[in-house]
Amino acid sequence: MEKKETVTQEIIEAARQLFSRYGFRKTTMEDIARVTRKGKSSLYYYFKNKEEVFRAVIIHEASILRKALKDATTGISDPAKKLEKYVMVRMHTMKELINYYEAVEHEHDSHYSFIDQLRDQFDQDEAEAIRHILDEGVAQGKFQPLDTELAANTLVIAMKGLEFPLVWKGSTENLDKRIHKIMKILFYGLLKR
Amino acid sequence: MEKKETVTQEIIEAARQLFSRYGFRKTTMEDIARVTRKGKSSLYYYFKNKEEVFRAVIIHEASILRKALKDATTGISDPAKKLEKYVMVRMHTMKELINYYEAVEHEHDSHYSFIDQLRDQFDQDEAEAIRHILDEGVAQGKFQPLDTELAANTLVIAMKGLEFPLVWKGSTENLDKRIHKIMKILFYGLLKR
DNA sequence: AGAATATTTTAACAAAATAGTCGAAAAAAC
DNA sequence: GTTTTTTCGACTATTTTGTTAAAATATTCT
């Protein structure tokens, strides 16, 4: 009945911890089983395979991120501030997810195309969310009239560009400064006046 | 010549990072090789096996800890403050070494007796260092006369007792409070007056 | 109760990963 | 140019790991 759903969630939570700490490769089904206090085989009653567990975790995390972004920006009316807040939260949250990244980026060669699929989906959603903010800005006469779809895509690419150094050095101050700098450049080209 | 020593140190440093992040089990020789930009086989020119690398790392860390303790306490003349500082630094540094712990504690059953050896040696050194501080306190008339050897051993055991909850929750504030509390209790039973 | 269904465990196995070996090539020292 | 030191790739043996199927156990329903 609902038991299955509960256990599924427990497994996802356990897997989330492990994946985020050790990455996909170094996390074994046995690790997950141990944390959930189950036999390794029992996991296969809830998930078809390891990849499915990973997919579930990623989707779960993505929804968390989406909610965080929504919560952080809903109160803000000024589009510029909203955009900056969005980028800020997005980058900081993404900082927690580096290990998934690493797990994914490195063995990108082989058969992990489902990740690319998820990523593309997420990028698309993100571009749309940003475009919405940009449209708002244009409608309010705060932003210059522009191709918001193109601009949104550009911003997504820029954020992805910022992610890579994030993997290397975990210094939060530098990240904030970098974000601020880029946002400022962006705004001075974007804002009317 | 000295090249060998240099490379050995580089390997130890790389292994240190990896072991502390992933633990003994999840760190592979290939991981270490990758970080040091060497072929996996090359490592065996410097170390007999994985266990040897681990041993070298542990020994290195132990010496670091010893130095940190010495540096932190040498300037302090008041034995009570010195003792508190010692415990504080020791616990906080130990916090970084949890992953070694995990790596060791879990597969304690099998052939890792060399760890116990190292641990015993370290405990002994520690007890001696603490006893020295206690002796000083007694000599200065700040501490009640007491069996300093017994007291030192007790303190070592107390610190080890504090380590376990440390594995569970990483909250630094709670740790500080707990340490403070214990130290206070200890001092009120220890200090003259 | 016992039948039907849901969940867990056991045992097994193939494929992948991993620790460790060896000899030969490269590089460095002499 | 010979010797010594260092690196590396190919190979092997062993262990780990993902996955499956069937048996065992627990839970729910009638």
XYZ file of C-alpha atoms (C1' of nucleotides) in Angstrom:
446
model
C 0.000 0.000 0.000
C 1.601 3.192 1.288
C 4.315 1.263 3.000
C 6.097 0.836 -0.263
C 6.141 4.556 -0.854
C 7.541 5.163 2.618
C 10.341 2.670 2.211
C 11.094 4.035 -1.223
C 11.514 7.464 0.299
C 13.760 6.047 3.012
C 15.940 4.438 0.416
C 16.133 7.660 -1.552
C 17.117 9.558 1.551
C 19.816 7.060 2.453
C 21.077 7.019 -1.108
C 21.064 10.806 -1.189
C 23.417 10.990 1.772
C 25.728 8.389 0.355
C 25.802 9.666 -3.196
C 26.439 13.201 -2.050
C 29.288 12.054 0.159
C 30.939 9.448 -2.035
C 29.616 10.014 -5.513
C 27.917 7.491 -7.729
C 30.834 5.195 -8.284
C 32.008 4.764 -4.732
C 28.527 4.288 -3.357
C 27.543 0.638 -3.446
C 24.155 -0.951 -3.167
C 25.411 -2.594 -0.032
C 26.161 0.804 1.465
C 22.602 1.853 0.804
C 21.285 -1.423 2.146
C 23.325 -1.073 5.317
C 22.003 2.404 6.029
C 18.423 1.352 5.413
C 18.971 -1.771 7.467
C 17.902 -4.029 4.684
C 19.375 -6.821 2.652
C 21.078 -5.705 -0.491
C 18.611 -7.629 -2.619
C 15.613 -5.991 -0.990
C 16.485 -2.777 -2.715
C 15.635 -4.372 -6.007
C 12.086 -4.751 -4.874
C 11.840 -0.977 -4.930
C 14.217 -0.041 -7.702
C 15.143 -1.771 -10.885
C 18.828 -1.034 -10.513
C 21.420 1.322 -9.113
C 20.941 3.771 -11.906
C 17.260 4.051 -11.071
C 18.073 4.845 -7.473
C 20.454 7.516 -8.631
C 17.895 8.929 -10.999
C 15.333 9.079 -8.201
C 17.782 10.919 -5.977
C 18.649 13.424 -8.656
C 15.015 14.101 -9.426
C 14.333 14.541 -5.744
C 17.208 16.966 -5.391
C 16.114 18.876 -8.434
C 12.674 19.387 -6.973
C 14.239 20.563 -3.732
C 16.326 23.042 -5.667
C 13.318 24.262 -7.592
C 11.407 24.808 -4.381
C 14.347 26.631 -2.812
C 14.538 28.916 -5.816
C 10.840 29.602 -5.744
C 10.784 30.295 -2.016
C 13.762 32.602 -2.281
C 12.433 34.699 -5.125
C 8.659 34.866 -4.674
C 8.796 37.803 -2.256
C 10.952 39.972 -4.490
C 9.277 42.309 -6.924
C 12.260 44.069 -8.465
C 13.333 41.856 -11.373
C 17.007 42.751 -11.072
C 17.107 41.805 -7.408
C 15.053 38.743 -8.108
C 17.454 37.633 -10.796
C 20.461 38.152 -8.610
C 18.828 36.273 -5.775
C 17.965 33.467 -8.115
C 21.514 33.087 -9.332
C 22.857 33.347 -5.814
C 20.654 30.647 -4.380
C 21.113 28.451 -7.389
C 24.896 28.595 -7.173
C 25.030 28.040 -3.447
C 22.654 25.123 -3.570
C 24.586 23.710 -6.458
C 27.636 23.835 -4.265
C 26.154 21.037 -2.180
C 25.680 18.882 -5.222
C 29.239 18.829 -6.446
C 29.670 15.208 -5.619
C 26.865 14.157 -7.894
C 28.558 16.198 -10.511
C 31.875 14.569 -9.996
C 30.225 11.205 -10.052
C 28.718 12.077 -13.351
C 31.302 14.176 -15.092
C 34.109 11.716 -14.797
C 32.542 8.620 -16.233
C 30.776 10.647 -18.837
C 32.276 8.555 -21.574
C 30.330 5.396 -20.905
C 26.647 4.675 -20.717
C 25.391 7.455 -18.510
C 23.390 9.264 -21.122
C 20.375 9.309 -18.848
C 22.215 11.906 -16.859
C 22.575 14.119 -19.880
C 18.874 13.685 -20.363
C 18.119 14.850 -16.843
C 20.556 17.691 -17.144
C 19.077 18.900 -20.390
C 15.621 18.814 -18.868
C 16.805 20.792 -15.898
C 18.643 23.312 -18.039
C 15.513 23.813 -20.044
C 13.391 24.397 -16.952
C 15.977 26.769 -15.639
C 16.162 28.772 -18.827
C 12.413 29.102 -18.752
C 12.369 30.310 -15.148
C 15.004 32.898 -15.921
C 13.246 33.971 -19.054
C 10.176 34.578 -16.965
C 12.093 36.925 -14.718
C 13.594 38.695 -17.706
C 10.195 39.092 -19.307
C 8.952 40.628 -16.115
C 11.832 43.055 -16.148
C 11.150 44.061 -19.708
C 7.418 44.413 -19.066
C 8.117 46.691 -16.120
C 10.414 48.767 -18.286
C 13.376 47.996 -16.041
C 15.290 45.964 -18.592
C 16.074 46.898 -22.125
C 13.902 45.223 -24.711
C 15.754 42.099 -25.774
C 15.471 38.547 -26.921
C 14.735 37.096 -23.489
C 14.972 33.508 -24.658
C 18.472 34.021 -25.953
C 19.458 35.991 -22.862
C 18.105 33.290 -20.586
C 20.042 30.598 -22.387
C 23.156 32.723 -22.166
C 22.720 33.094 -18.429
C 22.315 29.363 -17.979
C 25.538 28.814 -19.868
C 27.268 31.442 -17.754
C 26.152 29.730 -14.567
C 27.381 26.423 -15.829
C 30.673 28.100 -16.555
C 30.817 29.181 -12.947
C 30.254 25.678 -11.729
C 33.515 24.280 -12.872
C 35.851 26.404 -10.750
C 33.411 25.588 -7.996
C 34.559 22.045 -8.126
C 38.131 23.084 -7.665
C 38.042 25.520 -4.819
C 35.308 25.615 -2.258
C 35.862 29.183 -1.118
C 32.486 30.787 -0.682
C 33.726 34.361 -0.563
C 35.344 34.150 -3.950
C 32.241 32.612 -5.360
C 30.067 35.418 -4.024
C 32.437 37.994 -5.402
C 32.540 36.337 -8.771
C 28.785 36.083 -8.939
C 28.397 39.687 -7.925
C 30.873 40.789 -10.506
C 29.215 38.922 -13.297
C 25.784 40.066 -12.231
C 26.980 43.638 -12.166
C 28.420 43.400 -15.641
C 25.253 41.752 -16.751
C 23.058 44.429 -15.227
C 24.938 47.372 -16.602
C 24.347 45.967 -19.994
C 20.820 45.065 -19.127
C 19.369 47.885 -17.097
C 17.824 50.896 -18.700
C 19.885 54.025 -18.195
C 68.844 10.261 -3.829
C 66.456 12.612 -2.115
C 64.064 12.375 -5.009
C 62.640 9.221 -3.605
C 61.867 10.879 -0.322
C 60.127 13.749 -2.092
C 57.909 11.508 -4.153
C 57.142 9.417 -1.101
C 55.923 12.527 0.637
C 53.820 13.491 -2.354
C 52.193 10.103 -2.337
C 51.519 10.352 1.369
C 49.943 13.747 0.898
C 47.721 12.551 -1.919
C 46.755 9.463 0.021
C 46.045 11.594 3.072
C 43.494 13.649 1.192
C 41.818 10.611 -0.286
C 41.764 8.510 2.872
C 40.388 11.372 4.892
C 37.652 11.959 2.366
C 36.706 8.414 1.419
C 38.144 6.196 4.105
C 40.471 3.269 3.645
C 38.129 0.979 1.813
C 36.792 3.350 -0.801
C 40.192 4.778 -1.627
C 41.873 2.793 -4.377
C 45.471 2.689 -5.414
C 44.367 4.041 -8.748
C 42.824 7.036 -7.031
C 46.130 7.748 -5.375
C 47.993 7.189 -8.618
C 45.688 9.556 -10.468
C 46.213 12.353 -7.967
C 49.972 11.925 -8.029
C 49.911 11.719 -11.812
C 51.674 8.420 -11.813
C 51.008 4.936 -13.023
C 49.431 2.710 -10.439
C 52.414 0.390 -10.574
C 54.787 3.184 -9.697
C 53.305 3.405 -6.238
C 54.632 -0.059 -5.490
C 58.108 1.244 -6.028
C 57.625 3.406 -2.949
C 55.282 1.310 -0.852
C 54.947 -2.402 -0.448
C 51.157 -2.322 -0.464
C 48.081 -0.275 0.302
C 48.281 -0.995 3.988
C 51.765 0.464 4.084
C 50.567 3.656 2.484
C 47.812 3.866 5.047
C 50.226 3.263 7.868
C 52.499 6.019 6.583
C 49.577 8.430 6.416
C 48.445 7.630 9.923
C 51.934 8.082 11.313
C 52.225 11.365 9.480
C 48.911 12.580 10.845
C 49.847 11.562 14.340
C 52.996 13.637 14.169
C 50.989 16.576 12.849
C 48.621 16.256 15.763
C 51.459 16.080 18.229
C 52.975 19.225 16.772
C 49.640 21.032 16.823
C 49.203 20.155 20.469
C 52.674 21.315 21.325
C 52.334 24.579 19.424
C 48.985 25.305 20.984
C 50.058 24.746 24.544
C 53.660 25.921 24.777
C 52.802 29.568 25.353
C 50.387 28.913 28.208
C 51.691 28.914 31.723
C 48.532 28.342 33.726
C 48.120 24.561 33.903
C 44.310 24.682 33.960
C 44.172 26.782 30.801
C 46.840 24.691 29.243
C 44.920 21.526 29.948
C 41.713 22.927 28.535
C 43.499 24.137 25.444
C 45.085 20.768 25.014
C 41.771 18.957 25.154
C 40.163 21.497 22.868
C 42.783 21.263 20.150
C 42.976 17.537 20.449
C 39.227 17.100 20.007
C 38.960 19.507 17.130
C 41.861 18.001 15.271
C 40.450 14.581 15.913
C 37.282 15.765 14.270
C 39.145 15.869 10.955
C 40.256 12.314 11.339
C 36.880 10.678 11.686
C 37.106 9.061 8.314
C 40.248 7.206 9.235
C 38.363 6.060 12.258
C 35.494 4.782 10.225
C 37.874 3.055 7.903
C 39.454 1.348 10.850
C 36.640 0.738 13.264
C 34.415 -1.110 10.885
C 36.765 -3.754 9.600
C 38.336 -4.118 12.968
C 37.754 -7.837 12.928
C 40.355 -8.652 10.349
C 44.052 -8.033 10.137
C 44.365 -4.434 11.170
C 46.139 -5.009 14.416
C 48.827 -2.572 13.406
C 46.262 0.140 13.925
C 45.660 -0.969 17.480
C 49.405 -0.854 17.938
C 49.587 2.705 16.690
C 46.603 3.691 18.756
C 48.023 2.246 21.917
C 51.287 4.041 21.317
C 49.457 7.289 20.769
C 47.279 6.847 23.845
C 50.378 6.240 25.875
C 52.071 9.369 24.564
C 48.939 11.323 25.208
C 48.589 10.123 28.761
C 52.166 11.119 29.379
C 51.687 14.600 27.933
C 48.628 15.153 30.080
C 50.360 13.814 33.132
C 53.061 16.354 32.543
C 50.546 19.164 32.597
C 48.926 17.767 35.723
C 52.283 17.458 37.455
C 52.965 21.068 36.642
C 49.633 22.071 38.133
C 50.324 20.149 41.291
C 53.841 21.552 41.547
C 52.495 25.091 41.208
C 49.948 24.375 43.926
C 47.083 25.000 41.542
C 45.837 21.435 41.508
C 45.084 19.235 44.434
C 47.719 16.639 45.124
C 46.652 13.502 43.316
C 47.763 10.433 41.477
C 48.558 12.205 38.208
C 49.148 9.011 36.290
C 45.727 7.682 37.141
C 44.133 11.065 36.438
C 45.853 11.322 33.074
C 44.664 7.894 32.044
C 41.161 8.808 33.126
C 41.243 11.929 31.006
C 42.408 9.990 27.993
C 39.512 7.597 28.433
C 37.112 10.519 28.826
C 38.340 12.051 25.581
C 37.921 8.765 23.795
C 34.410 8.631 25.140
C 33.767 12.019 23.614
C 34.957 10.826 20.246
C 32.105 8.489 19.604
C 29.261 10.982 19.621
C 31.571 13.034 17.461
C 31.166 10.489 14.760
C 27.420 10.806 14.911
C 26.814 14.497 14.857
C 29.251 17.023 13.484
C 27.925 19.991 15.365
C 30.870 21.966 16.633
C 28.928 24.055 19.121
C 27.647 21.078 20.984
C 31.107 19.643 21.084
C 32.546 22.819 22.543
C 29.811 22.973 25.129
C 30.297 19.390 26.086
C 34.026 19.815 26.390
C 33.587 22.939 28.440
C 31.153 21.240 30.727
C 33.368 18.293 31.329
C 36.397 20.480 31.820
C 34.510 22.569 34.323
C 33.398 19.563 36.286
C 36.920 18.295 36.125
C 38.396 21.549 37.317
C 36.040 22.054 40.212
C 37.111 18.739 41.492
C 40.692 19.469 40.636
C 41.395 23.067 41.522
C 42.352 24.093 45.007
C 39.646 26.113 46.701
C -8.583 -20.027 10.296
C -6.304 -20.128 5.536
C -5.705 -17.952 0.851
C -3.637 -14.208 -1.344
C -0.400 -10.658 -1.429
C 3.496 -8.082 -0.061
C 8.156 -8.005 1.558
C 12.543 -9.918 2.898
C 16.149 -13.185 2.760
C 19.243 -16.681 0.707
C 22.123 -18.252 -2.635
C 24.209 -17.881 -6.655
C 26.783 -15.949 -10.459
C 28.746 -13.000 -14.187
C 30.913 -8.858 -14.878
C 33.578 -5.279 -13.159
C 36.951 -3.493 -10.115
C 41.010 -3.874 -7.621
C 45.530 -5.079 -5.443
C 49.565 -6.585 -6.587
C 53.522 -8.666 -9.960
C 56.992 -8.524 -13.552
C 59.818 -7.233 -17.062
C 61.040 -3.914 -19.975
C 61.385 0.864 -21.394
C 62.850 5.778 -20.085
C 65.289 8.903 -17.469
C 68.809 10.168 -14.594
C 73.189 9.539 -12.531
C 77.615 8.237 -12.957
C 78.138 4.400 -22.474
C 77.281 1.890 -18.630
C 74.854 1.570 -14.463
C 71.322 2.828 -11.468
C 66.964 4.680 -10.522
C 62.241 5.438 -11.782
C 58.090 4.803 -14.562
C 54.786 2.282 -16.881
C 51.819 -1.083 -19.430
C 50.275 -5.621 -19.678
C 49.019 -9.383 -17.058
C 47.077 -12.313 -13.157
C 44.545 -13.551 -9.083
C 41.318 -12.190 -6.034
C 37.620 -9.573 -4.266
C 33.787 -6.708 -4.790
C 29.578 -5.566 -6.752
C 25.305 -5.470 -9.348
C 21.734 -8.258 -10.451
C 18.531 -12.241 -10.645
C 15.526 -16.048 -9.298
C 13.600 -18.709 -5.981
C 12.578 -19.745 -1.286
C 11.111 -17.987 3.121
C 8.685 -15.002 5.908
C 5.452 -11.528 7.101
C 1.155 -9.045 6.343
C -3.463 -8.337 4.792
C -7.911 -9.926 3.364
C -11.909 -12.917 3.525
